[in-house]
Amino acid sequence: MEITPQVITTAASLYELLDLLGEQTDPNNPVAWDTETTSLTPRDADLVGIGCCWGAGLTELAYIPLGHKSGTQLDVATVLEALRPILEGAEFPKVLQNAKYDRLVLRSQGINLAGVVLDTMLASYVLNPDTNHNLSDLSLRYLNVSAQSYKDLVPKGKTIADLDIAAVAEYCGADVHTTYRLTPLLKAELAEYPDLEQLFTTVELPLEPVLAEMEYQGVRIDTDYLGNFSQQLETDLAKIEAKAYELAGETFNLGSPKQLSTLLFEKLGLDKRKSRKNKSGGYSTDASTLEKLQGDHPVVDLIVENRTLSKLKSTYVDALPELVRLDTHRVHTDFNQAVTATGRLSSSNPNLQNIPIRTAFSRQIRAAFIPESGWKLVAADYSQIELRILAHLSEEPVLVQAYNNREDVHALTARLLFEKDDISTEERRLGKIINFGVIYGMGAARFAREANVDRTEAKSFIDRYYERYPAVFEYLQQMQREAIAQGYVQTLMGRRRYFNFTTTKLRDLLGSDPNQIDLDSLKRMSGYDAASLRAAANAPIQGSSADIIKVAMIRLHEVLKGYQTRLLLQVHDELVFEVPPDEWTELEPKITEVMESAVALKVPLVVDASSGPNWMEAK
DNA sequence: ATAGTCACG
DNA sequence: ACGTACGTGACTATA
């Protein structure tokens, strides 16, 4: 379909457009909007043009060129002021593909986007989390139309601003038209699934501006501190490298798994049975292998140390300062709301959800995350949220009661497993490993390795766990049966994760009564997809946790409106804020309360919050 | 582009 | 007998 937008280049046509848009107030027929810019990074993005699509019977399209390098255009400031009441007016319903991006672009221009009633990307994500949700995929899937690709439109080294107004008008017109046409289809599909519609309307859609705000704020980084850290690591790595060459009797690339494999298992003749074959035929040199090889040759320790330090240096110490913006002195991550299969967020460029914490040394990276001068950084995290959710969903009486009595559940598990009242720290540690392990469907082999016990002991531990917590066992099995019989499982808020079993026998069970499925007999058949079934048992737990923290973030965003305090980061069960000194005393109980009461479960949710001069010390 | 590895919850 | 704990993103080497 070829539809060419009207290109707005005169004041008269702009005011005509405003009149038409002023009439578009039907929330069931929102106007589709899209911005064309020069960069995927909103803060670097110059506005090149704005497109919109609306209509009652006839579909109408407009493109307003603003930043093309050539051609007649209206003044940006004039156009934005004219559009402001529409763009900022909640009474003018809008639909966008990935509204967070356009919101950030417009925000840089001083416009606060309001009235977004649908985001096609988020609607698609809620309906079908395990697919892609970019506009061209949606276009193909829902409309059977293949979209013109950005790459084909914009030559290498150029931006959209270099192109003719007519070409961009065509491209932008197609995008807003696609967005507009997707709207009724996605709305209708959501209407078929009331739980998903509710999830979309009350969680995903309102979360989007919260994430936009977090990204806009960014987090301050102490680049001097990282610079010193980098130099220190550089010195240490050079020494390690020299020593490793000396011990190996030759030089080699410490960063090459292939060369390491050859060195360890061929040249030095170390025990191949302590490793595993990898896909490319070599032997794995991963951390667990190296651990087993420790003591067999002195070079092993140096390889381990090199791995740790070079990972730290390249991924964090050197990478983070590169991403600090010169204008804000902060890093602005991208929170992706539509990538994970379970409903979690993800973070990229940089990923601020995997900043080291597990060892005292690597944790030092967190000291580089600092608040505005004179402020505090605050971390508030949910205590054992997934285990609490498991207790709630399984209704396991022993666990539910324990949490309600504010007991130490890892210690309780240890007492039940060891069948005694006084347990050691080591025994509690095993209780903790197994409590977390069941959430993922851990087997005896893994538990044996983690807990440092033998296989048979591990097996009997796991068996006893399920004897002590029979409802947990029942629940996890029930989720697997539902995945097979329904083809999906659900979270607390109705979020779905779908499963497609390829084995005929499993597929034949789709549509059957989950309670009639005998998992034990299925286990013995070939093609039994154990990994998918573990994912099915895990998804409601991981996904419900995501539901809960998303609700908390939305409510907190409202609460914080009267304060200077800002929400900066989300790390799955933790929120990080920066807080001016005079606000923390008042806000601490408020923040904790909002997080703890995000949903009411059969067990209490508990939040631990603390503040410090940086992220390392806010713990 | 893909594989291997490793950082987090 | 084997291999398996779920979910992510980034970096380096190598093709």
mmCIF file of C-alpha atoms in Angstrom, chain A residues 59-274:
data_model
loop_
_atom_site.group_PDB
_atom_site.id
_atom_site.type_symbol
_atom_site.label_atom_id
_atom_site.label_comp_id
_atom_site.label_asym_id
_atom_site.label_seq_id
_atom_site.Cartn_x
_atom_site.Cartn_y
_atom_site.Cartn_z
ATOM 1 C CA THR A 59 -6.719 7.516 6.905
ATOM 2 C CA GLU A 60 -4.736 10.718 7.062
ATOM 3 C CA LEU A 61 -1.002 11.117 7.254
ATOM 4 C CA ALA A 62 1.233 14.072 7.894
ATOM 5 C CA TYR A 63 4.978 14.574 8.053
ATOM 6 C CA ILE A 64 6.547 17.702 9.516
ATOM 7 C CA PRO A 65 10.184 18.080 8.418
ATOM 8 C CA LEU A 66 12.246 19.940 11.017
ATOM 9 C CA GLY A 67 15.907 19.071 10.763
ATOM 10 C CA HIS A 68 16.681 18.027 7.192
ATOM 11 C CA LYS A 69 19.913 19.483 5.909
ATOM 12 C CA SER A 70 18.180 20.760 2.792
ATOM 13 C CA GLY A 71 14.674 21.726 1.742
ATOM 14 C CA THR A 72 12.035 24.135 2.962
ATOM 15 C CA GLN A 73 11.099 23.601 6.592
ATOM 16 C CA LEU A 74 9.317 25.389 9.372
ATOM 17 C CA ASP A 75 11.250 26.508 12.436
ATOM 18 C CA VAL A 76 11.594 23.716 15.026
ATOM 19 C CA ALA A 77 10.753 25.883 18.032
ATOM 20 C CA THR A 78 7.658 27.278 16.338
ATOM 21 C CA VAL A 79 6.380 23.845 15.387
ATOM 22 C CA LEU A 80 7.020 22.316 18.809
ATOM 23 C CA GLU A 81 5.251 25.187 20.567
ATOM 24 C CA ALA A 82 2.320 24.753 18.237
ATOM 25 C CA LEU A 83 2.247 20.996 18.838
ATOM 26 C CA ARG A 84 2.866 21.235 22.592
ATOM 27 C CA PRO A 85 -0.803 21.244 23.670
ATOM 28 C CA ILE A 86 -1.443 18.151 21.569
ATOM 29 C CA LEU A 87 1.721 16.241 22.538
ATOM 30 C CA GLU A 88 1.439 17.127 26.222
ATOM 31 C CA GLY A 89 -2.325 16.734 26.390
ATOM 32 C CA ALA A 90 -3.578 13.533 27.980
ATOM 33 C CA GLU A 91 -6.926 14.245 26.290
ATOM 34 C CA PHE A 92 -5.311 13.540 22.920
ATOM 35 C CA PRO A 93 -4.848 9.762 22.838
ATOM 36 C CA LYS A 94 -1.716 8.479 21.173
ATOM 37 C CA VAL A 95 -0.165 5.250 20.015
ATOM 38 C CA LEU A 96 3.564 4.815 19.448
ATOM 39 C CA GLN A 97 6.006 2.033 18.716
ATOM 40 C CA ASN A 98 8.493 2.109 21.629
ATOM 41 C CA ALA A 99 7.155 5.316 23.160
ATOM 42 C CA LYS A 100 10.089 5.512 25.591
ATOM 43 C CA TYR A 101 12.404 6.498 22.758
ATOM 44 C CA ASP A 102 10.177 9.267 21.396
ATOM 45 C CA ARG A 103 9.433 10.411 24.941
ATOM 46 C CA LEU A 104 13.157 10.875 25.575
ATOM 47 C CA VAL A 105 13.740 12.644 22.267
ATOM 48 C CA LEU A 106 10.846 15.007 22.928
ATOM 49 C CA ARG A 107 11.919 15.515 26.504
ATOM 50 C CA SER A 108 15.287 16.773 25.267
ATOM 51 C CA GLN A 109 13.256 19.341 23.332
ATOM 52 C CA GLY A 110 11.320 20.335 26.432
ATOM 53 C CA ILE A 111 8.163 18.433 25.535
ATOM 54 C CA ASN A 112 6.578 16.085 28.089
ATOM 55 C CA LEU A 113 4.725 13.471 26.122
ATOM 56 C CA ALA A 114 1.341 12.519 27.609
ATOM 57 C CA GLY A 115 -1.712 10.558 26.558
ATOM 58 C CA VAL A 116 -0.011 7.395 25.337
ATOM 59 C CA VAL A 117 -2.803 4.814 25.412
ATOM 60 C CA LEU A 118 -0.994 2.110 23.485
ATOM 61 C CA ASP A 119 2.574 1.147 22.765
ATOM 62 C CA THR A 120 2.610 -1.430 19.994
ATOM 63 C CA MET A 121 5.928 -2.865 21.138
ATOM 64 C CA LEU A 122 4.722 -3.377 24.701
ATOM 65 C CA ALA A 123 1.346 -4.750 23.631
ATOM 66 C CA SER A 124 3.093 -7.295 21.450
ATOM 67 C CA TYR A 125 5.477 -8.181 24.283
ATOM 68 C CA VAL A 126 2.667 -8.858 26.719
ATOM 69 C CA LEU A 127 0.848 -10.987 24.159
ATOM 70 C CA ASN A 128 3.889 -12.919 23.029
ATOM 71 C CA PRO A 129 6.997 -12.292 25.109
ATOM 72 C CA ASP A 130 9.302 -14.702 23.304
ATOM 73 C CA THR A 131 9.334 -13.023 19.896
ATOM 74 C CA ASN A 132 10.812 -9.817 18.498
ATOM 75 C CA HIS A 133 8.786 -6.657 18.753
ATOM 76 C CA ASN A 134 10.395 -4.208 16.377
ATOM 77 C CA LEU A 135 8.062 -2.475 13.961
ATOM 78 C CA SER A 136 9.099 -4.429 10.885
ATOM 79 C CA ASP A 137 8.502 -7.753 12.627
ATOM 80 C CA LEU A 138 5.106 -6.597 13.869
ATOM 81 C CA SER A 139 4.267 -5.373 10.399
ATOM 82 C CA LEU A 140 5.103 -8.724 8.905
ATOM 83 C CA ARG A 141 3.384 -10.758 11.614
ATOM 84 C CA TYR A 142 0.165 -8.799 11.926
ATOM 85 C CA LEU A 143 -0.222 -7.112 8.547
ATOM 86 C CA ASN A 144 1.845 -9.331 6.277
ATOM 87 C CA VAL A 145 3.602 -6.237 5.004
ATOM 88 C CA SER A 146 7.371 -6.085 4.838
ATOM 89 C CA ALA A 147 8.608 -2.681 5.944
ATOM 90 C CA GLN A 148 11.278 -0.651 4.226
ATOM 91 C CA SER A 149 14.419 -1.125 6.242
ATOM 92 C CA TYR A 150 16.270 1.787 7.760
ATOM 93 C CA LYS A 151 19.515 0.375 6.400
ATOM 94 C CA ASP A 152 18.213 0.437 2.835
ATOM 95 C CA LEU A 153 16.953 3.962 3.290
ATOM 96 C CA VAL A 154 20.019 5.554 4.882
ATOM 97 C CA PRO A 155 23.401 5.067 3.183
ATOM 98 C CA LYS A 156 26.356 4.198 5.396
ATOM 99 C CA GLY A 157 27.909 7.208 7.050
ATOM 100 C CA LYS A 158 24.784 9.317 6.502
ATOM 101 C CA THR A 159 21.850 10.069 8.736
ATOM 102 C CA ILE A 160 18.218 10.639 8.018
ATOM 103 C CA ALA A 161 18.895 14.377 8.076
ATOM 104 C CA ASP A 162 20.919 14.006 4.857
ATOM 105 C CA LEU A 163 17.970 12.586 2.965
ATOM 106 C CA ASP A 164 15.350 14.365 0.877
ATOM 107 C CA ILE A 165 12.259 15.396 2.750
ATOM 108 C CA ALA A 166 10.109 13.427 0.317
ATOM 109 C CA ALA A 167 11.981 10.165 0.932
ATOM 110 C CA VAL A 168 11.800 10.493 4.702
ATOM 111 C CA ALA A 169 8.160 11.552 4.553
ATOM 112 C CA GLU A 170 7.447 8.329 2.713
ATOM 113 C CA TYR A 171 9.396 6.237 5.230
ATOM 114 C CA CYS A 172 8.016 7.948 8.317
ATOM 115 C CA GLY A 173 4.549 7.843 6.808
ATOM 116 C CA ALA A 174 4.817 4.098 6.363
ATOM 117 C CA ASP A 175 5.918 3.692 9.992
ATOM 118 C CA VAL A 176 3.112 5.726 11.516
ATOM 119 C CA HIS A 177 0.640 4.119 9.166
ATOM 120 C CA THR A 178 1.839 0.691 10.278
ATOM 121 C CA THR A 179 1.602 1.705 13.922
ATOM 122 C CA TYR A 180 -1.873 3.061 13.310
ATOM 123 C CA ARG A 181 -3.030 -0.114 11.566
ATOM 124 C CA LEU A 182 -1.542 -2.365 14.247
ATOM 125 C CA THR A 183 -3.542 -0.609 16.937
ATOM 126 C CA PRO A 184 -6.981 -2.209 16.439
ATOM 127 C CA LEU A 185 -5.403 -5.626 15.920
ATOM 128 C CA LEU A 186 -3.368 -5.495 19.128
ATOM 129 C CA LYS A 187 -6.269 -4.018 21.071
ATOM 130 C CA ALA A 188 -8.549 -6.783 19.886
ATOM 131 C CA GLU A 189 -6.025 -9.431 20.790
ATOM 132 C CA LEU A 190 -5.539 -7.930 24.238
ATOM 133 C CA ALA A 191 -9.308 -7.889 24.706
ATOM 134 C CA GLU A 192 -9.311 -11.657 24.205
ATOM 135 C CA TYR A 193 -7.045 -12.047 27.232
ATOM 136 C CA PRO A 194 -8.392 -9.943 30.116
ATOM 137 C CA ASP A 195 -5.432 -10.748 32.374
ATOM 138 C CA LEU A 196 -2.959 -9.617 29.751
ATOM 139 C CA GLU A 197 -4.957 -6.502 28.983
ATOM 140 C CA GLN A 198 -4.930 -5.655 32.679
ATOM 141 C CA LEU A 199 -1.192 -6.333 32.897
ATOM 142 C CA PHE A 200 -0.601 -4.129 29.890
ATOM 143 C CA THR A 201 -2.789 -1.268 31.108
ATOM 144 C CA THR A 202 -1.822 -1.231 34.763
ATOM 145 C CA VAL A 203 1.807 -2.335 34.612
ATOM 146 C CA GLU A 204 3.687 -2.213 31.322
ATOM 147 C CA LEU A 205 2.181 0.979 29.897
ATOM 148 C CA PRO A 206 2.585 3.063 33.088
ATOM 149 C CA LEU A 207 6.075 1.645 33.655
ATOM 150 C CA GLU A 208 7.362 3.066 30.374
ATOM 151 C CA PRO A 209 7.546 6.723 31.502
ATOM 152 C CA VAL A 210 9.143 5.594 34.773
ATOM 153 C CA LEU A 211 11.926 3.872 32.842
ATOM 154 C CA ALA A 212 12.274 6.903 30.587
ATOM 155 C CA GLU A 213 12.804 9.068 33.655
ATOM 156 C CA MET A 214 15.415 6.671 35.080
ATOM 157 C CA GLU A 215 17.312 6.628 31.811
ATOM 158 C CA TYR A 216 17.094 10.383 31.518
ATOM 159 C CA GLN A 217 18.546 10.895 35.000
ATOM 160 C CA GLY A 218 21.383 8.405 34.554
ATOM 161 C CA VAL A 219 23.836 7.614 37.332
ATOM 162 C CA ARG A 220 26.973 9.525 38.217
ATOM 163 C CA ILE A 221 30.313 7.768 37.789
ATOM 164 C CA ASP A 222 33.592 8.525 39.520
ATOM 165 C CA THR A 223 35.852 8.407 36.463
ATOM 166 C CA ASP A 224 38.996 9.399 38.405
ATOM 167 C CA TYR A 225 38.505 6.419 40.675
ATOM 168 C CA LEU A 226 38.088 4.079 37.707
ATOM 169 C CA GLY A 227 41.129 5.614 36.015
ATOM 170 C CA ASN A 228 43.310 4.739 39.005
ATOM 171 C CA PHE A 229 41.748 1.306 39.239
ATOM 172 C CA SER A 230 42.529 0.718 35.579
ATOM 173 C CA GLN A 231 46.204 1.613 35.987
ATOM 174 C CA GLN A 232 46.480 -0.696 38.969
ATOM 175 C CA LEU A 233 44.906 -3.548 36.999
ATOM 176 C CA GLU A 234 47.165 -2.854 34.062
ATOM 177 C CA THR A 235 50.255 -3.239 36.243
ATOM 178 C CA ASP A 236 48.908 -6.383 37.897
ATOM 179 C CA LEU A 237 47.925 -7.943 34.571
ATOM 180 C CA ALA A 238 51.359 -7.287 33.069
ATOM 181 C CA LYS A 239 53.011 -9.097 35.976
ATOM 182 C CA ILE A 240 50.598 -11.998 35.744
ATOM 183 C CA GLU A 241 51.163 -12.288 32.021
ATOM 184 C CA ALA A 242 54.968 -12.322 32.319
ATOM 185 C CA LYS A 243 54.847 -14.891 35.100
ATOM 186 C CA ALA A 244 52.451 -17.086 33.129
ATOM 187 C CA TYR A 245 54.736 -17.111 30.065
ATOM 188 C CA GLU A 246 57.662 -17.997 32.299
ATOM 189 C CA LEU A 247 55.829 -20.879 33.949
ATOM 190 C CA ALA A 248 54.471 -22.189 30.665
ATOM 191 C CA GLY A 249 57.838 -21.905 28.975
ATOM 192 C CA GLU A 250 56.357 -20.023 26.033
ATOM 193 C CA THR A 251 54.256 -16.994 25.167
ATOM 194 C CA PHE A 252 50.602 -17.378 24.292
ATOM 195 C CA ASN A 253 47.376 -15.396 24.335
ATOM 196 C CA LEU A 254 45.887 -15.638 27.812
ATOM 197 C CA GLY A 255 42.596 -14.425 26.379
ATOM 198 C CA SER A 256 42.247 -17.229 23.872
ATOM 199 C CA PRO A 257 40.327 -20.273 25.163
ATOM 200 C CA LYS A 258 41.636 -22.225 22.193
ATOM 201 C CA GLN A 259 45.287 -21.524 22.965
ATOM 202 C CA LEU A 260 44.693 -22.180 26.655
ATOM 203 C CA SER A 261 43.127 -25.530 25.874
ATOM 204 C CA THR A 262 46.143 -26.535 23.789
ATOM 205 C CA LEU A 263 48.557 -25.348 26.429
ATOM 206 C CA LEU A 264 46.884 -27.044 29.389
ATOM 207 C CA PHE A 265 45.764 -30.328 27.885
ATOM 208 C CA GLU A 266 48.274 -30.939 25.091
ATOM 209 C CA LYS A 267 51.544 -29.194 25.913
ATOM 210 C CA LEU A 268 51.407 -29.436 29.692
ATOM 211 C CA GLY A 269 49.534 -32.743 29.606
ATOM 212 C CA LEU A 270 47.015 -31.911 32.333
ATOM 213 C CA ASP A 271 44.112 -34.277 33.047
ATOM 214 C CA LYS A 272 41.549 -33.962 30.240
ATOM 215 C CA ARG A 273 38.943 -35.709 32.385
ATOM 216 C CA LYS A 274 38.749 -32.587 34.513
#
